[in-house]
Short mmCIF file of C-alpha atoms in Angstrom, two decimals:
data_model
loop_
_atom_site.label_atom_id
_atom_site.label_comp_id
_atom_site.label_asym_id
_atom_site.label_seq_id
_atom_site.Cartn_x
_atom_site.Cartn_y
_atom_site.Cartn_z
CA MET A 1152 14.32 9.94 10.55
CA VAL A 1153 14.60 11.75 7.23
CA VAL A 1154 14.82 9.97 3.88
CA ARG A 1155 15.70 12.09 0.85
CA VAL A 1156 15.30 10.96 -2.75
CA ARG A 1157 16.84 13.10 -5.46
CA ALA A 1158 17.06 12.54 -9.20
CA SER A 1159 20.26 13.53 -10.92
CA ASP A 1160 20.02 16.77 -12.88
CA SER A 1161 22.87 15.79 -15.20
CA LEU A 1162 21.19 12.88 -16.99
CA SER A 1163 20.83 13.09 -20.75
CA LEU A 1164 17.24 11.93 -21.03
CA PRO A 1165 14.98 11.59 -24.05
CA ARG A 1166 12.06 14.00 -24.05
CA GLY A 1167 8.84 12.22 -23.23
CA ARG A 1168 5.36 13.06 -24.49
CA LEU A 1169 3.68 15.78 -22.44
CA ARG A 1170 0.11 16.61 -21.57
CA VAL A 1171 -0.22 20.30 -20.69
CA HIS A 1172 -3.31 21.75 -19.01
CA LEU A 1173 -3.21 25.53 -19.40
CA VAL A 1174 -5.67 27.10 -16.93
CA ILE A 1175 -6.13 30.79 -17.75
CA ASP A 1176 -7.81 33.51 -15.70
CA ARG A 1177 -10.33 35.28 -17.96
CA SER A 1178 -11.94 37.42 -15.24
CA SER A 1179 -12.76 41.08 -15.91
CA SER A 1180 -9.50 42.29 -14.39
CA MET A 1181 -7.56 40.51 -17.16
CA GLN A 1182 -8.92 42.86 -19.82
CA ARG A 1183 -5.98 45.27 -19.73
CA THR A 1184 -3.33 42.54 -20.04
CA TRP A 1185 -5.17 40.01 -22.18
CA ASP A 1186 -3.17 40.61 -25.36
CA ARG A 1187 0.09 39.85 -23.56
CA VAL A 1188 -1.40 36.70 -22.03
CA LEU A 1189 -2.44 35.50 -25.49
CA ALA A 1190 1.01 36.22 -26.92
CA SER A 1191 2.69 34.22 -24.15
CA ALA A 1192 0.25 31.32 -24.54
CA ARG A 1193 0.94 31.22 -28.28
CA MET A 1194 4.65 30.96 -27.53
CA LEU A 1195 3.96 28.00 -25.23
CA ILE A 1196 1.92 26.27 -27.94
CA ASP A 1197 4.71 26.82 -30.46
CA ARG A 1198 7.16 25.08 -28.10
CA LEU A 1199 5.05 21.91 -27.87
CA HIS A 1200 5.78 18.89 -30.05
CA PRO A 1201 3.05 17.69 -32.44
CA ASP A 1202 2.46 14.54 -30.35
CA ASP A 1203 2.15 16.47 -27.09
CA GLU A 1204 -1.37 16.93 -25.76
CA LEU A 1205 -2.85 20.26 -24.75
CA GLN A 1206 -5.96 21.34 -22.92
CA ILE A 1207 -6.94 24.99 -22.51
CA VAL A 1208 -9.29 25.90 -19.67
CA ALA A 1209 -10.49 29.48 -19.17
CA TYR A 1210 -12.12 30.42 -15.89
CA GLY A 1211 -14.09 33.46 -14.81
CA THR A 1212 -17.31 33.13 -12.84
CA ASP A 1213 -17.30 29.56 -14.16
CA ALA A 1214 -14.86 27.46 -16.18
CA ILE A 1215 -15.00 26.47 -19.83
CA GLU A 1216 -12.89 24.02 -21.79
CA SER A 1217 -11.80 26.18 -24.71
CA TYR A 1218 -9.64 23.45 -26.23
CA PRO A 1219 -10.32 19.83 -25.18
CA ALA A 1220 -7.29 17.71 -24.31
CA GLN A 1221 -5.87 16.37 -27.57
CA ARG A 1222 -2.72 16.19 -29.69
CA VAL A 1223 -1.61 19.70 -30.45
CA GLY A 1224 -0.44 18.95 -34.01
CA ASP A 1225 0.70 22.14 -35.71
CA GLY A 1226 -0.93 24.23 -32.98
CA ARG A 1227 -3.20 26.26 -35.26
CA ALA A 1228 -6.46 24.87 -33.86
CA ALA A 1229 -5.27 25.51 -30.31
CA ILE A 1230 -4.35 29.10 -31.14
CA ARG A 1231 -7.76 29.69 -32.76
CA ALA A 1232 -9.46 28.36 -29.63
CA LEU A 1233 -7.29 30.62 -27.50
CA GLU A 1234 -8.23 33.69 -29.51
CA GLU A 1235 -11.95 32.93 -29.15
CA ILE A 1236 -11.89 33.20 -25.34
CA THR A 1237 -13.86 36.18 -24.03
CA VAL A 1238 -12.86 38.09 -20.93
CA GLY A 1239 -15.31 38.82 -18.12
CA GLY A 1240 -16.76 37.66 -14.82
CA GLY A 1241 -15.33 36.74 -11.45
CA THR A 1242 -12.48 34.48 -10.34
CA HIS A 1243 -13.34 30.80 -9.84
CA ILE A 1244 -9.95 29.11 -9.53
CA GLU A 1245 -11.47 25.93 -8.11
CA ALA A 1246 -13.65 25.40 -11.19
CA GLY A 1247 -10.70 25.93 -13.51
CA LEU A 1248 -8.48 23.45 -11.69
CA GLU A 1249 -11.21 20.84 -11.35
CA LEU A 1250 -11.95 20.93 -15.08
CA ALA A 1251 -8.26 20.52 -15.88
CA TYR A 1252 -7.73 17.72 -13.36
CA ALA A 1253 -10.81 15.87 -14.63
CA ARG A 1254 -9.14 15.50 -18.03
CA ALA A 1255 -5.77 14.45 -16.65
CA SER A 1256 -4.75 10.91 -17.50
CA THR A 1257 -3.07 8.27 -15.37
CA ASP A 1258 -1.09 6.74 -18.25
CA ASP A 1259 2.60 7.31 -18.92
CA THR A 1260 2.03 10.76 -20.43
CA ARG A 1261 3.45 13.43 -18.13
CA SER A 1262 0.73 15.86 -17.03
CA LEU A 1263 1.60 19.46 -16.21
CA CYS A 1264 -1.08 21.92 -15.14
CA ILE A 1265 -0.13 25.61 -15.35
CA LEU A 1266 -2.44 28.00 -13.51
CA LEU A 1267 -2.45 31.71 -14.37
CA SER A 1268 -4.19 34.16 -12.03
CA ASP A 1269 -4.18 37.90 -11.43
CA GLY A 1270 -6.76 38.11 -8.65
CA VAL A 1271 -8.33 36.78 -5.49
CA PRO A 1272 -10.81 33.87 -5.73
CA ASN A 1273 -14.37 35.14 -5.24
CA HIS A 1274 -16.31 32.08 -6.39
CA GLY A 1275 -16.04 28.51 -5.10
CA ALA A 1276 -13.23 27.58 -2.72
CA PHE A 1277 -11.04 30.51 -1.76
CA GLU A 1278 -8.97 29.28 1.19
CA ALA A 1279 -5.34 28.28 0.61
CA ALA A 1280 -5.87 24.95 2.40
CA GLU A 1281 -8.84 24.00 0.20
CA LEU A 1282 -7.22 24.81 -3.12
CA GLY A 1283 -3.90 23.36 -1.99
CA SER A 1284 -5.63 20.08 -1.14
CA LEU A 1285 -7.15 20.01 -4.61
CA ALA A 1286 -3.67 20.26 -6.14
CA ALA A 1287 -2.32 17.63 -3.72
CA ARG A 1288 -4.96 15.11 -4.80
CA ALA A 1289 -4.08 15.73 -8.43
CA ARG A 1290 -0.37 15.27 -7.63
CA ARG A 1291 -1.09 11.83 -6.23
CA ARG A 1292 -2.56 11.01 -9.64
CA GLY A 1293 0.61 12.17 -11.36
CA VAL A 1294 -0.30 15.79 -12.20
CA VAL A 1295 2.22 18.52 -11.37
CA THR A 1296 0.65 21.96 -10.85
CA SER A 1297 2.70 25.10 -11.43
CA VAL A 1298 1.45 28.63 -10.86
CA ILE A 1299 2.17 32.06 -12.31
CA GLY A 1300 0.81 35.08 -10.45
CA LEU A 1301 0.09 38.02 -12.74
CA GLY A 1302 0.26 41.65 -11.67
CA THR A 1303 0.36 42.65 -8.01
CA GLU A 1304 -3.15 41.95 -6.70
CA PHE A 1305 -3.34 38.15 -6.77
CA ASP A 1306 -3.66 36.09 -3.59
CA ALA A 1307 -0.07 34.93 -3.06
CA ARG A 1308 -1.06 32.76 -0.10
CA VAL A 1309 -3.48 30.76 -2.25
CA LEU A 1310 -1.19 30.48 -5.27
CA ARG A 1311 1.78 29.39 -3.17
CA ALA A 1312 -0.34 26.68 -1.55
CA VAL A 1313 -1.44 25.37 -4.95
CA SER A 1314 2.12 25.23 -6.31
CA ARG A 1315 3.53 23.75 -3.10
CA GLN A 1316 0.92 21.01 -2.80
CA GLY A 1317 1.00 20.45 -6.55
CA GLN A 1318 4.81 20.06 -6.42
CA GLY A 1319 5.24 22.59 -9.22
CA GLY A 1320 6.95 25.90 -9.78
CA TYR A 1321 5.84 29.30 -8.53
CA HIS A 1322 6.46 32.45 -10.56
CA VAL A 1323 5.41 36.09 -10.30
CA SER A 1324 5.15 38.36 -13.32
CA ALA A 1325 4.24 41.79 -11.98
CA ASP A 1326 4.11 43.54 -15.36
CA LEU A 1327 3.72 40.34 -17.46
CA SER A 1328 7.13 40.86 -19.04
CA GLY A 1329 8.24 37.57 -17.49
CA LEU A 1330 5.13 35.55 -18.31
CA SER A 1331 6.52 33.92 -21.45
CA ALA A 1332 9.75 33.00 -19.67
CA GLY A 1333 7.81 31.51 -16.76
CA LEU A 1334 5.62 29.39 -19.03
CA LEU A 1335 8.56 28.07 -21.03
CA ALA A 1336 10.61 27.41 -17.89
CA GLU A 1337 7.85 25.21 -16.49
CA LEU A 1338 7.46 23.36 -19.77
CA ASP A 1339 11.20 22.71 -20.01
CA ALA A 1340 11.45 21.64 -16.36
CA HIS A 1341 8.87 18.90 -16.86
CA ALA A 1342 9.82 17.75 -20.33
CA ARG A 1343 12.04 14.95 -19.04
CA ALA A 1344 11.32 12.39 -16.34
CA ALA A 1345 14.41 10.98 -14.64
CA ALA A 1346 12.34 8.21 -13.04
CA ARG A 1347 8.81 6.83 -13.11
CA GLN A 1348 6.80 4.68 -10.71
CA VAL A 1349 9.04 5.69 -7.81
CA SER A 1350 8.42 3.84 -4.55
CA VAL A 1351 10.17 4.53 -1.22
CA ARG A 1352 9.35 2.17 1.64
CA VAL A 1353 10.64 2.49 5.20
CA GLN A 1354 10.18 -0.73 7.18
CA VAL A 1355 10.75 -0.99 10.94
CA PRO A 1356 11.07 -4.10 13.16
CA GLU A 1357 8.28 -5.09 15.53
CA SER A 1358 9.84 -3.34 18.53
CA VAL A 1359 9.94 0.04 16.75
CA GLU A 1360 6.73 2.01 16.25
CA VAL A 1361 5.94 4.26 13.29
CA LEU A 1362 4.13 7.31 14.67
CA GLY A 1363 3.48 9.12 11.41
CA VAL A 1364 4.96 10.88 8.40
CA GLU A 1365 5.52 14.53 7.61
CA GLY A 1366 6.58 16.60 4.64
CA GLU A 1367 4.84 14.57 1.94
CA THR A 1368 1.11 14.59 1.27
CA ALA A 1369 1.55 11.52 -0.96
CA ALA A 1370 3.02 9.41 1.88
CA SER A 1371 1.10 6.84 3.89
CA VAL A 1372 1.58 4.67 6.97
CA THR A 1373 0.54 1.02 6.95
CA GLY A 1374 1.35 -1.11 9.98
CA GLU A 1375 5.10 -1.20 10.50
CA SER A 1376 6.08 0.81 7.43
CA ALA A 1377 5.84 4.22 5.81
CA ARG A 1378 5.56 4.47 2.05
CA LEU A 1379 5.89 7.18 -0.57
CA ASP A 1380 4.72 6.45 -4.12
CA LEU A 1381 5.36 8.93 -6.93
CA SER A 1382 4.31 8.62 -10.55
CA SER A 1383 7.50 10.37 -11.65
CA LEU A 1384 10.54 12.29 -10.47
CA ASP A 1385 11.95 15.14 -12.54
CA ALA A 1386 15.65 15.62 -13.21
CA GLY A 1387 17.04 17.56 -10.25
CA GLU A 1388 13.86 17.10 -8.18
CA GLU A 1389 14.21 16.13 -4.53
CA ARG A 1390 11.50 14.67 -2.31
CA ARG A 1391 11.79 14.29 1.44
CA LEU A 1392 10.03 11.74 3.62
CA ILE A 1393 10.11 12.47 7.36
CA VAL A 1394 9.16 9.40 9.39
CA ARG A 1395 8.48 9.79 13.11
CA VAL A 1396 9.29 6.63 15.05
CA ARG A 1397 9.41 5.56 18.68
CA VAL A 1398 12.55 3.54 19.48
CA PRO A 1399 12.57 1.58 22.76
CA ALA A 1400 15.49 1.57 25.17
CA GLY A 1401 18.21 -0.87 24.16
CA HIS A 1402 18.16 -0.01 20.45
CA ARG A 1403 21.07 2.37 20.70
CA ALA A 1404 23.42 2.07 17.69
CA ARG A 1405 21.32 -0.73 16.20
CA ALA A 1406 19.44 -0.73 12.93
CA VAL A 1407 15.91 0.56 13.44
CA ALA A 1408 14.67 0.63 9.85
CA SER A 1409 15.32 -0.56 6.35
CA VAL A 1410 14.69 1.64 3.33
CA ARG A 1411 13.86 0.24 -0.08
CA LEU A 1412 13.80 2.37 -3.22
CA SER A 1413 12.51 1.13 -6.55
CA TYR A 1414 11.79 2.95 -9.80
CA GLU A 1415 11.78 2.73 -13.56
CA SER A 1416 14.69 4.68 -14.97
CA GLY A 1417 14.09 7.36 -17.57
CA LEU A 1418 16.96 5.74 -19.46
CA GLY A 1419 15.16 2.39 -19.46
CA GLY A 1420 14.97 -0.57 -17.09
CA SER A 1421 13.91 -1.05 -13.48
CA VAL A 1422 16.12 -0.28 -10.48
CA ALA A 1423 15.86 -1.38 -6.85
CA ASP A 1424 18.11 -0.52 -3.92
CA ALA A 1425 17.99 -0.97 -0.16
CA ALA A 1426 19.77 0.36 2.93
CA SER A 1427 19.59 0.06 6.73
CA LEU A 1428 19.24 3.00 9.11
CA GLY A 1429 20.52 3.08 12.66
CA VAL A 1430 20.13 5.40 15.63
CA SER A 1431 22.79 6.62 18.02
#
């Protein structure tokens, strides 16, 4: 059975406070495009509200925290930190992501990690499955990871895995002309949460067996139920929970599961709803 949960994209929601983790590739290959990267990052900083939080991580052979996670204020300190980053070294995406995720909070602030990369990982983890799993673990803690591939020589397989498992956007800017637009699009997409503390639970009777779940790394199976817990759901975002069950003979056209959805609305208040599912 397939359970889909989708937040309306037409809600007029207040903008919540954001925590942005900007993870920038500073490897040697970035030298020729560095000025354009800085210009786009400045534009992102200018778009943030004073109470938003920003962290800037720059990774090469290792990763450094150029600007520790804190309120961005007027943005001048963040821009100074950005301009002090030096370019050079290899490409250690894992170190950059780990440093960003380590500073992510589990409070009500919405955390968005934006990874920029123009190359192939050559330090630390380099397989798509490994780096995707890293983003998936962060997503379970409430961090969305979006990715922007720069140029034409990045590892698309790796970057797609990170964005897919991190439940974020995926952009390509071959000549960097679209970098600013990609950064701002991701910021705008995550500026409003339609729902928080979303819980979807599929419960089956004793005679029906839950075999497993697919399609959601954040889902789990416990006894006679499958459950999906999300820290937030963006306006227009859809999540799909595929539950594999074994239904015995004699259950034809009878209810085989109940689905309960609960969440805190972005407009205020808690909501709970339930429905029964049958099989024919």
